[in-house]
Amino acid sequence: QYLCDNQIPAAAYHAGLDAMTRRAVQRKFLSGEIPVITATNAFGMGINKADVRFVVHFGMPRNFESYYQEAGRAGRDGGDADCIMLYSARDVNTARYFIENPDENSEISDQMRIKIMEKDFERLKMMTFYCTTSECLRAFILEYFGENPPLNCDNCGNCNTNFETTD
């Protein structure tokens, strides 16, 4: 609503909308009629729009797999694009809560539930490291997925920023 109030054509997209409204919003976004979508989860939209130029995460995703899918919505056509994540230490507490309080699934043994929780905590730890590193962000992601990137991409926010250490 804030965007629309400031003459920026935008629409919301989330699970609380009825199916017809969601389809209409997605169609208008894909056609360019609405250039800005605010969504609870870009991956959940199932969008396949090549010319997305900007993705903003308002909060840290719980894992790289989700982040990579969502951030990857930007610049699929090879054009310049930006992905910004607004991170707060509170995001870690929220993620920890959801890991510690999963939806009940009676088909999963207690032992399996513990293994899943341990893996989720490891993923959260890596996501937290990513949010707080001053190293190359692209290299960090690529290393996470088992690739051998150069130390600097000369394109991400960390490579293009002069950091100042203070006490």
Coordinates of N, CA, C and O in Angstrom, one line a residue:
Q1 N 0.8 -1.2 0.0 CA 0.0 0.0 0.0 C 0.9 1.3 0.0 O 0.6 2.2 -0.7
Y2 N 2.0 1.2 0.8 CA 2.9 2.4 0.8 C 3.4 2.7 -0.6 O 3.4 3.9 -1.0
L3 N 3.8 1.7 -1.4 CA 4.3 1.9 -2.7 C 3.2 2.6 -3.6 O 3.4 3.6 -4.3
C4 N 2.0 2.0 -3.6 CA 0.9 2.6 -4.3 C 0.6 4.0 -3.9 O 0.3 4.8 -4.8
D5 N 0.6 4.3 -2.6 CA 0.3 5.6 -2.1 C 1.4 6.6 -2.6 O 1.1 7.8 -2.6
N6 N 2.5 6.1 -3.0 CA 3.6 7.0 -3.5 C 3.8 6.8 -5.0 O 4.9 7.0 -5.6
Q7 N 2.7 6.5 -5.7 CA 2.6 6.4 -7.2 C 3.6 5.4 -7.8 O 4.0 5.6 -9.0
I8 N 3.8 4.3 -7.1 CA 4.6 3.2 -7.7 C 3.6 2.0 -7.9 O 3.0 1.5 -6.9
P9 N 3.3 1.7 -9.1 CA 2.3 0.6 -9.3 C 2.8 -0.7 -8.7 O 3.9 -1.2 -9.1
A10 N 2.1 -1.2 -7.8 CA 2.6 -2.4 -7.1 C 1.4 -3.3 -6.6 O 0.3 -2.8 -6.6
A11 N 1.6 -4.5 -6.3 CA 0.6 -5.4 -5.8 C 1.2 -6.4 -4.9 O 2.4 -6.6 -4.9
A12 N 0.4 -6.9 -4.0 CA 0.8 -7.9 -3.0 C 0.5 -9.3 -3.6 O -0.5 -9.5 -4.4
Y13 N 1.3 -10.2 -3.2 CA 1.1 -11.6 -3.6 C 1.5 -12.5 -2.4 O 2.6 -12.5 -1.9
H14 N 0.5 -13.2 -1.9 CA 0.7 -14.1 -0.7 C -0.4 -15.1 -0.6 O -1.4 -15.1 -1.4
A15 N -0.1 -16.1 0.2 CA -1.0 -17.3 0.3 C -2.4 -16.9 0.8 O -3.4 -17.7 0.5
G16 N -2.6 -15.8 1.4 CA -3.9 -15.4 1.9 C -4.9 -14.9 0.9 O -6.1 -14.7 1.1
L17 N -4.3 -14.6 -0.3 CA -5.2 -14.2 -1.4 C -5.9 -15.4 -2.0 O -5.4 -16.5 -2.1
D18 N -7.1 -15.1 -2.6 CA -7.8 -16.2 -3.2 C -7.1 -16.5 -4.6 O -6.4 -15.7 -5.1
A19 N -7.3 -17.7 -5.1 CA -6.6 -18.2 -6.3 C -6.8 -17.2 -7.5 O -5.8 -17.0 -8.2
M20 N -8.0 -16.7 -7.7 CA -8.2 -15.9 -8.8 C -7.4 -14.6 -8.7 O -6.8 -14.1 -9.7
T21 N -7.4 -14.0 -7.5 CA -6.6 -12.8 -7.3 C -5.1 -13.0 -7.5 O -4.4 -12.2 -8.2
R22 N -4.6 -14.1 -7.0 CA -3.2 -14.5 -7.2 C -2.9 -14.6 -8.6 O -1.8 -14.1 -9.1
R23 N -3.7 -15.3 -9.4 CA -3.5 -15.5 -10.8 C -3.5 -14.1 -11.6 O -2.6 -13.8 -12.4
A24 N -4.4 -13.2 -11.2 CA -4.5 -11.9 -11.8 C -3.3 -11.1 -11.5 O -2.7 -10.4 -12.4
V25 N -2.8 -11.1 -10.3 CA -1.6 -10.3 -9.9 C -0.4 -10.9 -10.7 O 0.4 -10.1 -11.2
Q26 N -0.2 -12.2 -10.7 CA 0.9 -12.8 -11.4 C 0.9 -12.4 -12.9 O 1.9 -12.1 -13.5
R27 N -0.3 -12.5 -13.5 CA -0.5 -12.2 -14.9 C -0.1 -10.7 -15.2 O 0.7 -10.4 -16.1
K28 N -0.5 -9.8 -14.4 CA -0.2 -8.4 -14.5 C 1.3 -8.1 -14.3 O 1.9 -7.3 -15.0
F29 N 1.9 -8.9 -13.4 CA 3.4 -8.7 -13.2 C 4.1 -9.2 -14.4 O 5.1 -8.6 -14.9
L30 N 3.8 -10.4 -14.9 CA 4.5 -11.0 -16.0 C 4.3 -10.2 -17.3 O 5.3 -10.1 -18.1
S31 N 3.2 -9.5 -17.4 CA 3.0 -8.7 -18.6 C 3.6 -7.3 -18.5 O 3.7 -6.5 -19.5
G32 N 4.1 -6.9 -17.3 CA 4.7 -5.6 -17.1 C 3.7 -4.5 -16.6 O 4.1 -3.4 -16.4
E33 N 2.4 -4.9 -16.6 CA 1.4 -3.9 -16.1 C 1.6 -3.5 -14.7 O 1.5 -2.3 -14.4
I34 N 2.1 -4.4 -13.9 CA 2.5 -4.0 -12.5 C 3.9 -4.4 -12.4 O 4.3 -5.5 -12.4
P35 N 4.8 -3.4 -12.3 CA 6.3 -3.6 -12.2 C 6.8 -4.1 -10.9 O 7.9 -4.6 -10.8
V36 N 6.0 -3.9 -9.8 CA 6.6 -4.2 -8.5 C 5.6 -5.2 -7.8 O 4.4 -4.9 -7.7
I37 N 6.1 -6.3 -7.3 CA 5.3 -7.2 -6.5 C 6.0 -7.3 -5.1 O 7.2 -7.5 -5.0
T38 N 5.2 -7.3 -4.1 CA 5.6 -7.6 -2.7 C 5.1 -8.9 -2.4 O 3.9 -9.2 -2.5
A39 N 5.9 -9.9 -2.1 CA 5.5 -11.3 -1.9 C 6.1 -11.8 -0.6 O 7.2 -11.5 -0.2
T40 N 5.4 -12.8 -0.1 CA 5.9 -13.4 1.1 C 7.0 -14.3 0.7 O 7.9 -14.6 1.5
N41 N 7.1 -14.8 -0.5 CA 8.2 -15.7 -1.0 C 8.2 -15.7 -2.5 O 7.3 -16.2 -3.1
A42 N 9.2 -15.1 -3.1 CA 9.3 -15.0 -4.5 C 9.3 -16.4 -5.2 O 8.8 -16.6 -6.3
F43 N 10.0 -17.4 -4.6 CA 10.0 -18.7 -5.2 C 8.6 -19.3 -5.2 O 8.3 -20.0 -6.2
G44 N 7.8 -19.0 -4.2 CA 6.5 -19.6 -4.1 C 5.6 -19.0 -5.2 O 4.6 -19.7 -5.6
M45 N 6.0 -17.9 -5.8 CA 5.2 -17.4 -6.9 C 5.4 -18.2 -8.1 O 4.5 -18.2 -9.0
G46 N 6.4 -18.9 -8.2 CA 6.7 -19.7 -9.4 C 7.0 -18.8 -10.6 O 6.7 -19.2 -11.8
I47 N 7.5 -17.6 -10.4 CA 7.6 -16.7 -11.5 C 8.8 -17.1 -12.4 O 9.7 -17.7 -12.0
N48 N 8.6 -16.9 -13.7 CA 9.6 -17.2 -14.7 C 9.7 -15.9 -15.6 O 9.3 -16.0 -16.7
K49 N 10.2 -14.8 -15.0 CA 10.3 -13.6 -15.7 C 11.7 -13.2 -15.8 O 12.4 -13.0 -14.8
A50 N 12.2 -13.1 -17.0 CA 13.7 -12.9 -17.2 C 14.2 -11.6 -16.8 O 15.4 -11.4 -16.5
D51 N 13.4 -10.5 -16.9 CA 13.9 -9.2 -16.7 C 13.7 -8.6 -15.3 O 13.6 -7.4 -15.2
V52 N 13.6 -9.4 -14.3 CA 13.5 -8.9 -13.0 C 14.9 -8.2 -12.6 O 15.9 -8.8 -12.8
R53 N 14.8 -7.0 -12.2 CA 16.0 -6.2 -11.9 C 16.4 -6.0 -10.5 O 17.5 -5.6 -10.1
F54 N 15.4 -6.4 -9.6 CA 15.6 -6.0 -8.2 C 14.9 -7.0 -7.3 O 13.7 -7.2 -7.5
V55 N 15.6 -7.7 -6.4 CA 14.9 -8.6 -5.4 C 15.4 -8.1 -4.0 O 16.6 -7.9 -3.8
V56 N 14.4 -7.8 -3.1 CA 14.8 -7.4 -1.8 C 14.2 -8.5 -0.8 O 13.0 -8.8 -0.9
H57 N 15.1 -8.9 0.0 CA 14.7 -9.8 1.1 C 14.5 -9.0 2.4 O 15.5 -8.4 2.8
F58 N 13.3 -9.0 2.9 CA 13.1 -8.2 4.2 C 13.3 -9.3 5.3 O 12.3 -9.8 5.8
G59 N 14.5 -9.6 5.6 CA 14.8 -10.7 6.5 C 15.6 -11.8 5.9 O 15.5 -12.0 4.7
M60 N 16.3 -12.5 6.7 CA 17.2 -13.5 6.3 C 16.4 -14.8 6.1 O 15.7 -15.3 7.0
P61 N 16.6 -15.5 4.9 CA 16.0 -16.8 4.7 C 16.7 -17.8 5.7 O 17.8 -17.5 6.1
R62 N 16.1 -18.9 6.0 CA 16.7 -19.9 6.9 C 17.8 -20.7 6.3 O 18.6 -21.3 7.0
N63 N 17.9 -20.7 5.0 CA 19.0 -21.5 4.4 C 19.3 -21.0 3.0 O 18.6 -20.2 2.4
F64 N 20.5 -21.4 2.5 CA 21.0 -21.0 1.2 C 20.2 -21.5 0.1 O 20.1 -20.8 -1.0
E65 N 19.7 -22.7 0.2 CA 18.9 -23.2 -0.9 C 17.7 -22.3 -1.2 O 17.5 -22.0 -2.4
S66 N 17.0 -21.8 -0.2 CA 15.9 -20.9 -0.4 C 16.4 -19.6 -0.9 O 15.9 -19.0 -1.9
Y67 N 17.5 -19.1 -0.3 CA 18.0 -17.8 -0.7 C 18.5 -17.8 -2.2 O 18.2 -16.9 -2.9
Y68 N 19.2 -18.8 -2.6 CA 19.7 -18.9 -3.9 C 18.5 -19.0 -5.0 O 18.6 -18.3 -6.0
Q69 N 17.5 -19.7 -4.6 CA 16.3 -19.7 -5.5 C 15.7 -18.4 -5.7 O 15.3 -17.9 -6.7
E70 N 15.5 -17.7 -4.5 CA 14.8 -16.4 -4.5 C 15.6 -15.3 -5.1 O 15.2 -14.5 -6.0
A71 N 16.9 -15.2 -4.7 CA 17.8 -14.2 -5.3 C 18.0 -14.4 -6.8 O 18.2 -13.5 -7.6
G72 N 18.0 -15.7 -7.2 CA 18.2 -16.0 -8.6 C 17.1 -15.6 -9.5 O 17.2 -15.7 -10.7
R73 N 16.0 -15.0 -9.0 CA 14.9 -14.5 -9.8 C 15.4 -13.2 -10.5 O 14.8 -12.8 -11.5
A74 N 16.4 -12.6 -10.0 CA 16.9 -11.3 -10.6 C 17.9 -11.6 -11.7 O 18.8 -12.4 -11.5
G75 N 17.8 -10.9 -12.8 CA 18.8 -10.9 -13.9 C 18.9 -12.1 -14.7 O 20.0 -12.4 -15.3
R76 N 17.8 -12.9 -14.8 CA 17.9 -14.2 -15.6 C 18.2 -13.9 -17.1 O 18.7 -14.8 -17.7
D77 N 18.0 -12.7 -17.6 CA 18.2 -12.5 -19.0 C 19.7 -12.0 -19.2 O 20.0 -11.6 -20.3
G78 N 20.5 -12.0 -18.2 CA 21.9 -11.5 -18.3 C 22.1 -10.1 -18.0 O 23.2 -9.6 -18.0
G79 N 21.0 -9.3 -17.9 CA 21.1 -7.9 -17.6 C 21.4 -7.6 -16.1 O 21.4 -8.5 -15.3
D80 N 21.9 -6.4 -15.9 CA 22.2 -6.1 -14.5 C 21.0 -6.2 -13.6 O 19.9 -5.8 -14.0
A81 N 21.3 -6.7 -12.4 CA 20.2 -6.8 -11.4 C 20.8 -6.8 -10.0 O 22.0 -7.0 -9.8
D82 N 20.0 -6.4 -9.1 CA 20.5 -6.3 -7.7 C 19.6 -7.2 -6.8 O 18.4 -7.3 -7.0
C83 N 20.2 -7.8 -5.8 CA 19.5 -8.5 -4.7 C 20.0 -8.0 -3.4 O 21.2 -8.0 -3.2
I84 N 19.1 -7.5 -2.6 CA 19.5 -6.9 -1.3 C 18.8 -7.7 -0.2 O 17.6 -8.0 -0.3
M85 N 19.6 -8.0 0.8 CA 19.0 -8.6 2.0 C 19.1 -7.7 3.2 O 20.2 -7.3 3.5
L86 N 18.0 -7.4 3.8 CA 18.0 -6.6 5.0 C 18.0 -7.6 6.1 O 17.1 -8.4 6.3
Y87 N 19.1 -7.6 6.9 CA 19.3 -8.6 7.9 C 19.4 -8.0 9.3 O 19.9 -6.9 9.5
S88 N 18.8 -8.7 10.2 CA 18.9 -8.3 11.6 C 19.2 -9.5 12.4 O 18.8 -10.7 12.1
A89 N 19.9 -9.4 13.5 CA 20.2 -10.5 14.4 C 18.9 -11.2 14.9 O 18.8 -12.4 15.2
R90 N 17.8 -10.4 14.9 CA 16.5 -11.0 15.3 C 16.0 -12.1 14.3 O 15.3 -13.0 14.7
D91 N 16.5 -12.0 13.1 CA 16.1 -13.0 12.1 C 16.6 -14.4 12.5 O 15.9 -15.4 12.3
V92 N 17.8 -14.4 13.2 CA 18.3 -15.7 13.6 C 17.4 -16.3 14.7 O 17.1 -17.5 14.7
N93 N 17.0 -15.4 15.6 CA 16.1 -15.9 16.7 C 14.8 -16.4 16.1 O 14.2 -17.5 16.6
T94 N 14.2 -15.8 15.1 CA 13.0 -16.2 14.5 C 13.2 -17.6 13.8 O 12.4 -18.5 14.0
A95 N 14.3 -17.7 13.1 CA 14.6 -19.0 12.4 C 14.8 -20.1 13.4 O 14.3 -21.2 13.2
R96 N 15.5 -19.8 14.5 CA 15.7 -20.8 15.5 C 14.4 -21.3 16.1 O 14.2 -22.5 16.3
Y97 N 13.5 -20.4 16.3 CA 12.1 -20.7 16.8 C 11.5 -21.7 15.9 O 10.9 -22.7 16.3
F98 N 11.5 -21.4 14.6 CA 10.8 -22.3 13.6 C 11.5 -23.7 13.5 O 10.9 -24.7 13.3
I99 N 12.8 -23.7 13.7 CA 13.5 -25.0 13.7 C 13.2 -25.8 14.9 O 13.0 -27.0 14.8
E100 N 13.2 -25.1 16.1 CA 12.9 -25.8 17.3 C 11.4 -26.2 17.5 O 11.1 -27.0 18.3
N101 N 10.5 -25.6 16.7 CA 9.1 -25.8 16.8 C 8.5 -26.2 15.4 O 7.7 -25.4 14.9
P102 N 9.0 -27.3 14.9 CA 8.5 -27.7 13.5 C 7.0 -28.1 13.6 O 6.5 -28.5 14.6
D103 N 6.4 -28.1 12.4 CA 5.1 -28.7 12.3 C 5.2 -30.2 12.6 O 6.1 -30.8 12.2
E104 N 4.2 -30.7 13.4 CA 4.3 -32.1 13.8 C 4.0 -33.0 12.6 O 3.2 -32.7 11.7
N105 N 4.9 -34.0 12.4 CA 4.7 -35.0 11.4 C 4.9 -36.3 12.1 O 6.0 -36.7 12.4
S106 N 3.8 -37.0 12.3 CA 3.9 -38.3 13.1 C 4.6 -39.4 12.3 O 4.9 -40.4 12.9
E107 N 4.9 -39.2 11.0 CA 5.6 -40.2 10.2 C 7.1 -40.2 10.4 O 7.8 -41.1 9.9
I108 N 7.6 -39.1 11.1 CA 9.0 -39.0 11.3 C 9.4 -39.4 12.7 O 8.8 -39.0 13.7
S109 N 10.4 -40.3 12.8 CA 10.8 -40.7 14.1 C 11.5 -39.6 14.9 O 12.0 -38.6 14.3
D110 N 11.6 -39.7 16.2 CA 12.3 -38.7 17.0 C 13.7 -38.6 16.6 O 14.3 -37.5 16.5
Q111 N 14.4 -39.7 16.2 CA 15.8 -39.7 15.8 C 15.9 -38.9 14.5 O 16.8 -38.1 14.3
M112 N 15.0 -39.1 13.6 CA 15.1 -38.4 12.3 C 14.8 -36.9 12.5 O 15.4 -36.1 11.9
R113 N 13.9 -36.6 13.4 CA 13.5 -35.2 13.7 C 14.8 -34.5 14.2 O 15.0 -33.4 13.9
I114 N 15.5 -35.2 15.1 CA 16.8 -34.6 15.6 C 17.8 -34.4 14.5 O 18.4 -33.3 14.5
K115 N 17.9 -35.3 13.6 CA 18.9 -35.1 12.5 C 18.5 -34.0 11.6 O 19.3 -33.2 11.2
I116 N 17.2 -33.9 11.4 CA 16.7 -32.8 10.5 C 17.0 -31.4 11.2 O 17.4 -30.5 10.6
M117 N 16.7 -31.4 12.5 CA 16.9 -30.2 13.3 C 18.4 -29.8 13.3 O 18.8 -28.6 13.1
E118 N 19.3 -30.8 13.4 CA 20.7 -30.5 13.4 C 21.2 -29.9 12.1 O 21.9 -29.0 12.0
K119 N 20.6 -30.5 11.0 CA 21.0 -30.0 9.6 C 20.4 -28.6 9.4 O 21.1 -27.7 8.9
D120 N 19.2 -28.4 9.9 CA 18.6 -27.0 9.8 C 19.4 -26.0 10.6 O 19.6 -24.9 10.1
F121 N 19.9 -26.4 11.8 CA 20.8 -25.4 12.5 C 22.1 -25.2 11.8 O 22.6 -24.0 11.8
E122 N 22.7 -26.2 11.2 CA 23.9 -26.0 10.4 C 23.6 -25.0 9.2 O 24.4 -24.1 8.9
R123 N 22.5 -25.2 8.5 CA 22.2 -24.3 7.4 C 22.0 -22.9 7.9 O 22.4 -21.9 7.2
L124 N 21.3 -22.7 9.0 CA 21.1 -21.4 9.6 C 22.4 -20.8 10.0 O 22.6 -19.6 9.7
K125 N 23.3 -21.5 10.5 CA 24.7 -21.0 10.9 C 25.4 -20.5 9.6 O 25.9 -19.4 9.6
M126 N 25.3 -21.2 8.5 CA 26.0 -20.8 7.3 C 25.3 -19.5 6.7 O 26.0 -18.6 6.2
M127 N 24.0 -19.4 6.8 CA 23.3 -18.3 6.4 C 23.7 -17.0 7.2 O 23.8 -15.9 6.7
T128 N 23.8 -17.3 8.5 CA 24.2 -16.2 9.4 C 25.7 -15.7 9.1 O 25.9 -14.5 9.0
F129 N 26.6 -16.7 8.8 CA 27.9 -16.3 8.4 C 27.9 -15.4 7.1 O 28.6 -14.5 7.0
Y130 N 27.0 -15.8 6.2 CA 26.9 -15.1 4.9 C 26.5 -13.7 5.2 O 27.0 -12.7 4.6
C131 N 25.5 -13.5 6.1 CA 25.0 -12.2 6.4 C 26.0 -11.3 7.1 O 25.8 -10.0 7.0
T132 N 26.9 -11.9 7.7 CA 27.9 -11.0 8.5 C 29.3 -11.0 7.9 O 30.2 -10.3 8.5
T133 N 29.5 -11.7 6.8 CA 30.9 -11.7 6.3 C 31.2 -10.4 5.5 O 30.3 -9.7 5.0
S134 N 32.5 -10.0 5.5 CA 32.9 -8.9 4.7 C 33.7 -9.5 3.4 O 34.2 -8.7 2.6
E135 N 33.7 -10.8 3.3 CA 34.3 -11.4 2.1 C 33.3 -11.3 0.9 O 32.2 -11.0 1.1
C136 N 33.8 -11.8 -0.2 CA 33.0 -11.8 -1.4 C 31.8 -12.7 -1.2 O 31.8 -13.8 -0.9
L137 N 30.6 -12.1 -1.5 CA 29.3 -12.8 -1.3 C 29.1 -13.9 -2.3 O 28.6 -15.0 -2.0
R138 N 29.5 -13.6 -3.5 CA 29.4 -14.6 -4.6 C 30.3 -15.8 -4.3 O 29.8 -16.9 -4.5
A139 N 31.5 -15.5 -3.9 CA 32.4 -16.6 -3.6 C 31.8 -17.5 -2.4 O 31.9 -18.7 -2.5
F140 N 31.3 -16.8 -1.5 CA 30.7 -17.5 -0.3 C 29.6 -18.5 -0.7 O 29.6 -19.7 -0.4
I141 N 28.7 -18.0 -1.6 CA 27.6 -18.9 -2.1 C 28.1 -20.0 -2.9 O 27.7 -21.2 -2.7
L142 N 29.0 -19.7 -3.8 CA 29.5 -20.7 -4.7 C 30.3 -21.8 -3.9 O 30.2 -23.0 -4.2
E143 N 31.1 -21.4 -2.9 CA 31.8 -22.4 -2.1 C 30.8 -23.3 -1.4 O 31.0 -24.5 -1.2
Y144 N 29.7 -22.6 -0.9 CA 28.7 -23.4 -0.2 C 28.2 -24.6 -1.0 O 27.9 -25.7 -0.6
F145 N 28.0 -24.3 -2.3 CA 27.5 -25.3 -3.3 C 28.6 -26.1 -3.9 O 28.3 -26.8 -4.9
G146 N 29.8 -26.0 -3.4 CA 30.9 -26.9 -3.8 C 31.7 -26.5 -5.0 O 32.4 -27.3 -5.6
E147 N 31.6 -25.2 -5.4 CA 32.4 -24.7 -6.5 C 33.6 -24.0 -6.0 O 33.8 -23.7 -4.8
N148 N 34.6 -23.8 -6.9 CA 35.8 -23.1 -6.5 C 35.9 -21.7 -7.2 O 36.5 -21.6 -8.3
P149 N 35.3 -20.7 -6.6 CA 35.3 -19.4 -7.2 C 36.5 -18.6 -7.0 O 37.3 -19.0 -6.1
P150 N 36.7 -17.5 -7.7 CA 37.8 -16.6 -7.4 C 37.5 -15.9 -6.1 O 36.4 -15.9 -5.6
L151 N 38.5 -15.4 -5.5 CA 38.4 -14.7 -4.2 C 37.5 -13.5 -4.2 O 36.8 -13.2 -3.2
N152 N 37.5 -12.8 -5.3 CA 36.6 -11.6 -5.5 C 35.9 -11.6 -6.8 O 36.5 -12.0 -7.8
C153 N 34.6 -11.2 -6.8 CA 33.9 -11.1 -8.0 C 33.9 -9.7 -8.6 O 33.5 -9.5 -9.8
D154 N 34.3 -8.8 -7.8 CA 34.3 -7.3 -8.2 C 33.0 -6.8 -8.6 O 32.8 -5.9 -9.4
N155 N 31.9 -7.5 -8.0 CA 30.6 -7.1 -8.4 C 29.6 -7.0 -7.2 O 28.7 -6.2 -7.2
C156 N 29.8 -7.8 -6.2 CA 28.9 -7.8 -5.1 C 29.1 -6.6 -4.1 O 30.1 -5.9 -4.3
G157 N 28.2 -6.4 -3.2 CA 28.3 -5.3 -2.3 C 29.6 -5.3 -1.5 O 30.1 -4.3 -1.1
N158 N 30.0 -6.5 -1.1 CA 31.3 -6.6 -0.3 C 32.5 -6.3 -1.1 O 33.4 -5.6 -0.6
C159 N 32.6 -6.8 -2.3 CA 33.7 -6.5 -3.2 C 33.8 -5.0 -3.6 O 34.9 -4.5 -3.8
N160 N 32.7 -4.4 -3.6 CA 32.6 -2.9 -4.0 C 32.5 -2.0 -2.9 O 32.0 -0.9 -3.0
T161 N 32.8 -2.4 -1.7 CA 32.7 -1.6 -0.5 C 34.1 -1.5 0.2 O 34.8 -2.5 0.3
N162 N 34.4 -0.3 0.7 CA 35.5 -0.2 1.5 C 35.1 -0.3 3.0 O 34.4 0.6 3.5
F163 N 35.5 -1.3 3.7 CA 35.1 -1.5 5.1 C 36.1 -0.8 6.0 O 37.3 -0.8 5.7
E164 N 35.6 -0.3 7.1 CA 36.4 0.4 8.1 C 36.3 -0.4 9.4 O 35.1 -0.5 9.8
T165 N 37.4 -0.9 9.9 CA 37.3 -1.6 11.2 C 37.5 -0.5 12.3 O 38.4 0.3 12.3
T166 N 36.6 -0.6 13.3 CA 36.7 0.3 14.4 C 36.6 -0.5 15.7 O 36.0 -1.5 15.7
D167 N 37.1 0.1 16.7 CA 37.0 -0.5 18.1 C 36.1 0.3 18.9 O 36.3 1.5 19.1

